[in-house]
CSV table of C-alpha atoms in Angstrom, one decimal:
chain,number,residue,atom,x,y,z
A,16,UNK,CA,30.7,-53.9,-42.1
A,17,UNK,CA,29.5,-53.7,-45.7
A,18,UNK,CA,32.4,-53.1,-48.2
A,19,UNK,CA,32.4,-51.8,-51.4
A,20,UNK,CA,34.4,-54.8,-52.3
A,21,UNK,CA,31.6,-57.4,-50.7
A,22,UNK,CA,29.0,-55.5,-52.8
A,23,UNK,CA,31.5,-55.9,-55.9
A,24,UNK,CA,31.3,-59.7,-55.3
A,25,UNK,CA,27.7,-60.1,-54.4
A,26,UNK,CA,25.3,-62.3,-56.8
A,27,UNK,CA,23.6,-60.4,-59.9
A,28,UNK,CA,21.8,-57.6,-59.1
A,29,UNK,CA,23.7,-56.4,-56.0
A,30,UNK,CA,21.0,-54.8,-55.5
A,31,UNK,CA,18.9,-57.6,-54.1
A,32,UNK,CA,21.9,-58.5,-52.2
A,33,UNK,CA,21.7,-55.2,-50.7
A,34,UNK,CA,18.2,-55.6,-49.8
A,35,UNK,CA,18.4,-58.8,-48.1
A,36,UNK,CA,21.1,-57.5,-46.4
A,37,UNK,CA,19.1,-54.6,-45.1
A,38,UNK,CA,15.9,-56.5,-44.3
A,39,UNK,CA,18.2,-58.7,-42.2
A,40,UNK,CA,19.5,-55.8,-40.1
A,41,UNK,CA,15.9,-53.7,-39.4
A,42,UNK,CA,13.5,-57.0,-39.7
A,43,UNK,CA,11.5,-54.7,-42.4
A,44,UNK,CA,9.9,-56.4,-45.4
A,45,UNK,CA,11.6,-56.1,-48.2
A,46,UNK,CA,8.0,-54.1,-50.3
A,47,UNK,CA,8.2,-51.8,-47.4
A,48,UNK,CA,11.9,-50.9,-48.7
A,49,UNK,CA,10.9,-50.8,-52.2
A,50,UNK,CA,7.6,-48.7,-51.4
A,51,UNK,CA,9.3,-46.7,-49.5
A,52,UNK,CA,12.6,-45.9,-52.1
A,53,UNK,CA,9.9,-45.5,-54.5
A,54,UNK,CA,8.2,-42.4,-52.3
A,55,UNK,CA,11.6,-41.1,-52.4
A,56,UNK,CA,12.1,-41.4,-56.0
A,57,UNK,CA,8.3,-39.4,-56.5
A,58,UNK,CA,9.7,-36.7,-54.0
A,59,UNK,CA,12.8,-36.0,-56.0
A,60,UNK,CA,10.7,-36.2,-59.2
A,61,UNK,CA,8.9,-33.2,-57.6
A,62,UNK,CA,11.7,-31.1,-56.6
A,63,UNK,CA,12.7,-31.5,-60.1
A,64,UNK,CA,9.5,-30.2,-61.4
A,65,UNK,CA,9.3,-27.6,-59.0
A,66,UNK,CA,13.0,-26.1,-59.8
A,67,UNK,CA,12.6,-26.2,-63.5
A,68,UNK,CA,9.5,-24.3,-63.0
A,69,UNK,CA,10.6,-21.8,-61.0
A,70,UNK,CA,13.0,-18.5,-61.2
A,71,UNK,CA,12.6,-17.2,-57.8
A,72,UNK,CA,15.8,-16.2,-56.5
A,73,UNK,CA,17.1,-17.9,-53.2
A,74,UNK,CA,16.8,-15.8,-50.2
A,75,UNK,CA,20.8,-14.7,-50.4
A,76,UNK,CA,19.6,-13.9,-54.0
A,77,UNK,CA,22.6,-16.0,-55.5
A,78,UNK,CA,21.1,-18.9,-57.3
A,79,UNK,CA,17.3,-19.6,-58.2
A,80,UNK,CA,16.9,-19.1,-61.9
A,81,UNK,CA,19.9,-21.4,-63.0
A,82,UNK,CA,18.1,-24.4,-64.1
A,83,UNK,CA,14.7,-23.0,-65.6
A,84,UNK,CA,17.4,-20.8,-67.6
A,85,UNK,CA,19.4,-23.9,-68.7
A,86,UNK,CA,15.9,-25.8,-69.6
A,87,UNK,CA,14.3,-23.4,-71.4
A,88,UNK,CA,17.3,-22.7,-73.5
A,89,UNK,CA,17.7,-23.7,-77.0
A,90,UNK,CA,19.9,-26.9,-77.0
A,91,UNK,CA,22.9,-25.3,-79.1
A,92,UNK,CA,25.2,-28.6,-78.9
A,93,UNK,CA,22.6,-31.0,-79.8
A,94,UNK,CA,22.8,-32.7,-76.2
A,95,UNK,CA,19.7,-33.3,-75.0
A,96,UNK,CA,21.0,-36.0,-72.1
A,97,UNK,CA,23.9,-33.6,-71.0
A,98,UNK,CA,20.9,-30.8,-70.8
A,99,UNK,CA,18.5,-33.1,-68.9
A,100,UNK,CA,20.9,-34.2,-66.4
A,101,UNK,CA,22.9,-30.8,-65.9
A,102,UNK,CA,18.9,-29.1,-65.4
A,103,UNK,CA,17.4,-31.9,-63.2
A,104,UNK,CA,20.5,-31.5,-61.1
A,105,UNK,CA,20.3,-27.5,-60.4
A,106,UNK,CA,16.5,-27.5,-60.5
A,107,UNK,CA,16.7,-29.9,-56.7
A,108,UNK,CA,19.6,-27.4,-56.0
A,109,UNK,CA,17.9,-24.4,-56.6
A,110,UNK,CA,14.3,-26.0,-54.7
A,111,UNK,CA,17.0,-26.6,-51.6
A,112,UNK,CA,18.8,-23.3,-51.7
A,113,UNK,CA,15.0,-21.7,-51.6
A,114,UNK,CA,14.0,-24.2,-48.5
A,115,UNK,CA,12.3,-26.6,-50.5
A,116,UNK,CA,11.4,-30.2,-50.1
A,117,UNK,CA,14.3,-32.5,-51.4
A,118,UNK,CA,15.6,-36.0,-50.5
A,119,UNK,CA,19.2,-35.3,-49.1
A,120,UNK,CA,21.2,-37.7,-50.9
A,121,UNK,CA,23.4,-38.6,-49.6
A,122,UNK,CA,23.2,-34.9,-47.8
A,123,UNK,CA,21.4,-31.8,-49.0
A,124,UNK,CA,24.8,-30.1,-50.5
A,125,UNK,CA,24.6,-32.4,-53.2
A,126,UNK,CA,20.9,-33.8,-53.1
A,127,UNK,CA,21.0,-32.6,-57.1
A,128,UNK,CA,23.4,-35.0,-58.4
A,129,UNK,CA,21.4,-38.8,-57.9
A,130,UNK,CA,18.1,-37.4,-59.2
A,131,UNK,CA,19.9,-35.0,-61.9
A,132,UNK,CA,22.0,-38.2,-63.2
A,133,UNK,CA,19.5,-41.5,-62.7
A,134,UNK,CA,16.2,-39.8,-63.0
A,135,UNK,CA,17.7,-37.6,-66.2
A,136,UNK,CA,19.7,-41.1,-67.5
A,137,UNK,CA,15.6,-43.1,-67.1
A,138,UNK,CA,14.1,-39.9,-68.9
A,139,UNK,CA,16.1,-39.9,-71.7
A,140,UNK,CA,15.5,-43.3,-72.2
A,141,UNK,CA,11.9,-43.4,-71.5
A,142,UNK,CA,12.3,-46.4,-68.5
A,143,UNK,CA,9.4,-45.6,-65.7
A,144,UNK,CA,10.1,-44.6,-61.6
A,145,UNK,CA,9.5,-48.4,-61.1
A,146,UNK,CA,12.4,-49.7,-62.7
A,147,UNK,CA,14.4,-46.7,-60.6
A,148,UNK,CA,13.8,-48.8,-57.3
A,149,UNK,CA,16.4,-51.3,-57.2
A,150,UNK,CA,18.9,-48.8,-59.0
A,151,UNK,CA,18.1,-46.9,-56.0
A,152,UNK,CA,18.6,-49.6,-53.5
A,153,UNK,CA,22.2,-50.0,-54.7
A,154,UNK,CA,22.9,-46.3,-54.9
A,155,UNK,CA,22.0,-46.5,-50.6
A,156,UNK,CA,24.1,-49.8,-50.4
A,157,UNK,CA,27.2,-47.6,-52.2
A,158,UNK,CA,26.5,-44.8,-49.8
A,159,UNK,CA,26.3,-47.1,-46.9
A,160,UNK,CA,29.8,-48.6,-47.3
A,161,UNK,CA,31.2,-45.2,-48.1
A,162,UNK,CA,30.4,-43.8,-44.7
A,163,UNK,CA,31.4,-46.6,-43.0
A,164,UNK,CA,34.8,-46.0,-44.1
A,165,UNK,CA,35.0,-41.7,-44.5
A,166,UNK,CA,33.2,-38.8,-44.3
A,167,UNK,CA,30.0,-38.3,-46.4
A,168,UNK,CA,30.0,-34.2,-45.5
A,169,UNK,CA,31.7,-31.6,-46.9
A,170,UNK,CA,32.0,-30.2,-43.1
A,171,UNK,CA,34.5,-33.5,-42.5
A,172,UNK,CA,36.0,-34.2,-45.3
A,173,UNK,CA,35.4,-31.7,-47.9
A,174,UNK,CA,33.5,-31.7,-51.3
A,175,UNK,CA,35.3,-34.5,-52.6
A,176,UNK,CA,33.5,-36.6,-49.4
A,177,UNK,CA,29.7,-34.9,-50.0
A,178,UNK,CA,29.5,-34.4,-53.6
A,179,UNK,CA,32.0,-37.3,-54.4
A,180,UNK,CA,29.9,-40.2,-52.4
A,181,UNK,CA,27.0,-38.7,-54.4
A,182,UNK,CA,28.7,-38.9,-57.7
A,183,UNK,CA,29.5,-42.7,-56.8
A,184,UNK,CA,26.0,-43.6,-55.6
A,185,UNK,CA,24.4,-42.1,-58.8
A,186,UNK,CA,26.9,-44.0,-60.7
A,187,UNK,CA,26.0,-47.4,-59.7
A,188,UNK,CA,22.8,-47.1,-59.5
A,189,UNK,CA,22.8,-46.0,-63.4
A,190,UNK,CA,24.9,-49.5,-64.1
A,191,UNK,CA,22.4,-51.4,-62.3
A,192,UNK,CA,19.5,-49.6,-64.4
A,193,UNK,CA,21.4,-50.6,-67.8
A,194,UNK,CA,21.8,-54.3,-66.8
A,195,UNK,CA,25.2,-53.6,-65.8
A,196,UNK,CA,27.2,-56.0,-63.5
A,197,UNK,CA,27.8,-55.6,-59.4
A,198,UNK,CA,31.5,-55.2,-60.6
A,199,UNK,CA,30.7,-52.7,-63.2
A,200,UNK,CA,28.7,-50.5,-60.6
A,201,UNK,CA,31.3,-50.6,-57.7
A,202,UNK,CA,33.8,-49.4,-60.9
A,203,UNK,CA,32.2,-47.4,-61.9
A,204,UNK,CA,31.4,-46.0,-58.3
A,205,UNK,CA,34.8,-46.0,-57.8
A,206,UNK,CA,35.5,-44.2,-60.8
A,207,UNK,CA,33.4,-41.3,-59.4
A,208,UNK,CA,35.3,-41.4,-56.7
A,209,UNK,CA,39.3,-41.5,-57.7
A,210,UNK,CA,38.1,-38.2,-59.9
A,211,UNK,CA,37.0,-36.0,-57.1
A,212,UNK,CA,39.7,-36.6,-54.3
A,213,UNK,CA,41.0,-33.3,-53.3
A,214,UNK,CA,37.9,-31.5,-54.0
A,215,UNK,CA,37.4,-28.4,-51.3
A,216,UNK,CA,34.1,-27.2,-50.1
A,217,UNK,CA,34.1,-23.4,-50.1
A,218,UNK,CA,30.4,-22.6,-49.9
A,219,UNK,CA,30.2,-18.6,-50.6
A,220,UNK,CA,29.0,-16.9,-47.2
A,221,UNK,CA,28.7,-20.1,-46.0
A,222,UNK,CA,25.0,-21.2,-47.7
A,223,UNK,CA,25.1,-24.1,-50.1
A,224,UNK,CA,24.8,-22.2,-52.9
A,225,UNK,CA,27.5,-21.3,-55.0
A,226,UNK,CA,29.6,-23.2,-56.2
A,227,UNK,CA,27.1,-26.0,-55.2
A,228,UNK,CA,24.0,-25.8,-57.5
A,229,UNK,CA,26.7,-25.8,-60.6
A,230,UNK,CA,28.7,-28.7,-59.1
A,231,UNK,CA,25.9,-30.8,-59.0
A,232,UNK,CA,25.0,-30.0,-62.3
A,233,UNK,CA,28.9,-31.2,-63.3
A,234,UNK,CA,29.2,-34.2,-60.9
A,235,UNK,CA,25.8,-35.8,-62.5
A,236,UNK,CA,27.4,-35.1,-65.6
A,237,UNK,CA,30.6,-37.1,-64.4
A,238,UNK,CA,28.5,-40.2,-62.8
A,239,UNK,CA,26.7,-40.6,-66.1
A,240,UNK,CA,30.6,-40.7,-67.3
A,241,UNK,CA,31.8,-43.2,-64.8
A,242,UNK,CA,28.9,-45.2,-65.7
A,243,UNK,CA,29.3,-45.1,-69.0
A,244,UNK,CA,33.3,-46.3,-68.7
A,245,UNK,CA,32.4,-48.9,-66.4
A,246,UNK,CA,29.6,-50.3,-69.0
A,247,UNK,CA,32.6,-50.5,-71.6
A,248,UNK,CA,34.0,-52.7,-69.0
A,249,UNK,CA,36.7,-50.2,-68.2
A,250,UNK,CA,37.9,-50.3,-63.8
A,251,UNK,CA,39.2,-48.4,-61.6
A,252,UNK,CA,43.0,-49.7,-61.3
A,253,UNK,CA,43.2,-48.8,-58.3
A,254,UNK,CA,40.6,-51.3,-56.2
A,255,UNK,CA,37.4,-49.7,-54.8
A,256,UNK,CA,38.3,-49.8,-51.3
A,257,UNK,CA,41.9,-48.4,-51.9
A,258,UNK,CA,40.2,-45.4,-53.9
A,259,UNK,CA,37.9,-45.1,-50.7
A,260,UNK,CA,40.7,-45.4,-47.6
A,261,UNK,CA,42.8,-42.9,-50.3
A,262,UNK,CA,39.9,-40.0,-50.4
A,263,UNK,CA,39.6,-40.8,-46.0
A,264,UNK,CA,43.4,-40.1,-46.2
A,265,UNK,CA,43.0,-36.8,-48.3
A,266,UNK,CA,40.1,-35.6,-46.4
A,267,UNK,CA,42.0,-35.9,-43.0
A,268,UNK,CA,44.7,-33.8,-44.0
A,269,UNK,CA,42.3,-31.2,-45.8
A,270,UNK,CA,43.0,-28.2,-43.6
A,271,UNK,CA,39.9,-26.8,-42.2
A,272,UNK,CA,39.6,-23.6,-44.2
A,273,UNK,CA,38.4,-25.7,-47.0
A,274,UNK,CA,36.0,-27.8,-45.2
A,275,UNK,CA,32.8,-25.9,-45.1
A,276,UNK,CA,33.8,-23.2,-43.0
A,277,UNK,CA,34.3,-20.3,-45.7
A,278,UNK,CA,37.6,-19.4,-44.8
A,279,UNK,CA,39.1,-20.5,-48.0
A,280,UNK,CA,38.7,-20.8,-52.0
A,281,UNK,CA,35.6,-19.1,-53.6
A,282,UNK,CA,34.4,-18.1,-50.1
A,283,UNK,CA,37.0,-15.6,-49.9
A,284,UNK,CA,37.4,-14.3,-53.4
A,285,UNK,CA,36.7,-10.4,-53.5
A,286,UNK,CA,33.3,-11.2,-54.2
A,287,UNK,CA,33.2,-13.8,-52.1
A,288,UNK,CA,33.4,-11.8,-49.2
A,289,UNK,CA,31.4,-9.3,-50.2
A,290,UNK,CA,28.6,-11.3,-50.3
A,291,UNK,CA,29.1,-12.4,-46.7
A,292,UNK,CA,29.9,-8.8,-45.9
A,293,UNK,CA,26.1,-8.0,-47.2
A,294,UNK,CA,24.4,-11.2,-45.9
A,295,UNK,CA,25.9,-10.4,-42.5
A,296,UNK,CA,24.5,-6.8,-42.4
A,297,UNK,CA,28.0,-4.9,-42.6
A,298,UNK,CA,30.0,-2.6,-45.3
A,299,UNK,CA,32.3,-4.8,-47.5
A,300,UNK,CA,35.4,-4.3,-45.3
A,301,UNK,CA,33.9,-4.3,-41.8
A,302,UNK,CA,34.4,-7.5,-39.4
A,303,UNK,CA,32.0,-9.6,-38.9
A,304,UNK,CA,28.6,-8.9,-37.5
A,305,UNK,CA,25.5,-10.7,-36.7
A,306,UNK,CA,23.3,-12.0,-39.8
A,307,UNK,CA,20.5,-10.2,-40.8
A,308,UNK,CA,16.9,-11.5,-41.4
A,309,UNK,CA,15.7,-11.0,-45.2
A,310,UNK,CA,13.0,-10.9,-46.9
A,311,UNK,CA,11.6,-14.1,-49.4
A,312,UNK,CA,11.5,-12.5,-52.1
């Protein structure tokens, strides 16, 4: 079992370390990897372009118009890489949440936060989809040794498990692209990852909506931030693995109200519940009901 303390050690770029490792386990050649990762990357450029293009409201009518709003805005704070990143992230959000193509990464709840963090990071910086391949080869290797270890959905572990894994892949992988070291990428991967333990999944009605679109506009943000620690040669204190076996511990003893099921935190907020109330078919007030079909637009 891969570790992410064996991909810490592994010879400059992990990446390739990753790869041969791979290639040794499914007898594929490693160009069928890369063009393959490099599909992926064009499909996530797409959802991208599609969400920023697009205001049409999600069928529950809670999200959809988020990131065109953000892009098109004036940028007020002079950010333009906090914008890109934060937009990139929603608009992949927003495509899922209207049952659009997207590349669940590591699942769909937070398939916003690797494109909205490396693909916004290789924007701002003008660096091509190629150079995005092995960057995205380590951001799987991360992803990999995380669910060896814990849960990788917000269903079994909580948010902390979907949207932090994400967090950590997109970190690495945004080390690798600046040169960084295999230690500075599984810091900075564990850096995602020690600032998201005891994050709840409370999905509003139960769709991956809200408060998901606008955490994977904020858990881009903080993998560009872990990335940018860990190229200052700042760790983790506590080692990788410990961070990891630490999160598995927290998400264990996460009770299940906060795990996906909407029986807890934003889910059952006033509002909350009213929008279940309405997406179920019943007056705010009334128990639950079957769901209703509704119309696309």
């Amino acid at each position: 079992m891969t570790t992410l303390d064996d991909i810490l050690n592994a010879p400059h770029p992990a990446s390739e370390w990753i790869l041969a490792q791979d290639c040794a386990e499914t007898g594929l050649h490693p160009d069928d990897i890369r063009a393959e990762m490099l599909r992926r990357i064009g499909e996530m450029r797409a959802s991208i372009q599609r969400g920023l293009s697009s205001d049409a409201r999600s069928i529950t009518g809670m999200v959809g118009w988020n990131a065109k709003g953000l892009w098109d805005a004036p940028d007020v704070l002079g950010a333009p890489l906090l914008r890109r990143v934060q937009a990139y992230a929603m608009a992949v959000n927003e495509e899922n949440a209207r049952m659009g193509r997207i590349v669940a990464a590591p699942t769909a709840g937070s398939a916003g936060t690797i494109p909205g963090a490396l693909i916004g990071v290789a924007d701002h910086l003008g660096i091509p989809d190629e150079r995005l391949v092995n960057p995205m080869i380590l951001a799987a290797g991360i992803g990999k040794a995380i669910s060896k270890r814990m849960f990788i959905s917000g269903a079994a572990g909580g948010c902390q498990a979907e949207i932090g894994s994400s967090a950590a892949m997109a970190a690495a992988a945004i080390v690798e692209l600046m040169g960084g070291t295999p230690r500075a990428a599984v810091h900075a991967a564990s850096m995602a990852l020690m600032n998201t333990i005891g994050l709840v999944c409370d999905p509003v009605g139960g769709y991956v909506e809200v408060p998901c679109v606008s955490r994977n506009a904020f858990y881009a943000v903080h993998a560009v931030s872990a990335a940018q620690l860990a190229l200052a040669q700042l760790e983790s204190f506590i080692p990788p693995d410990e961070v990891l076996g630490a999160m598995a511990s927290v998400g264990r003893m996460m009770p299940a109200a906060l795990r996906e099921t909407a029986d807890g935190g934003l889910a059952q907020t006033p509002t909350g519940l009213a929008v279940t109330a309405r997406m179920e078919g019943r007056k705010d007030g009334e128990g639950p009901g079957g769901m209703i079909e509704l119309p696309l637009a």
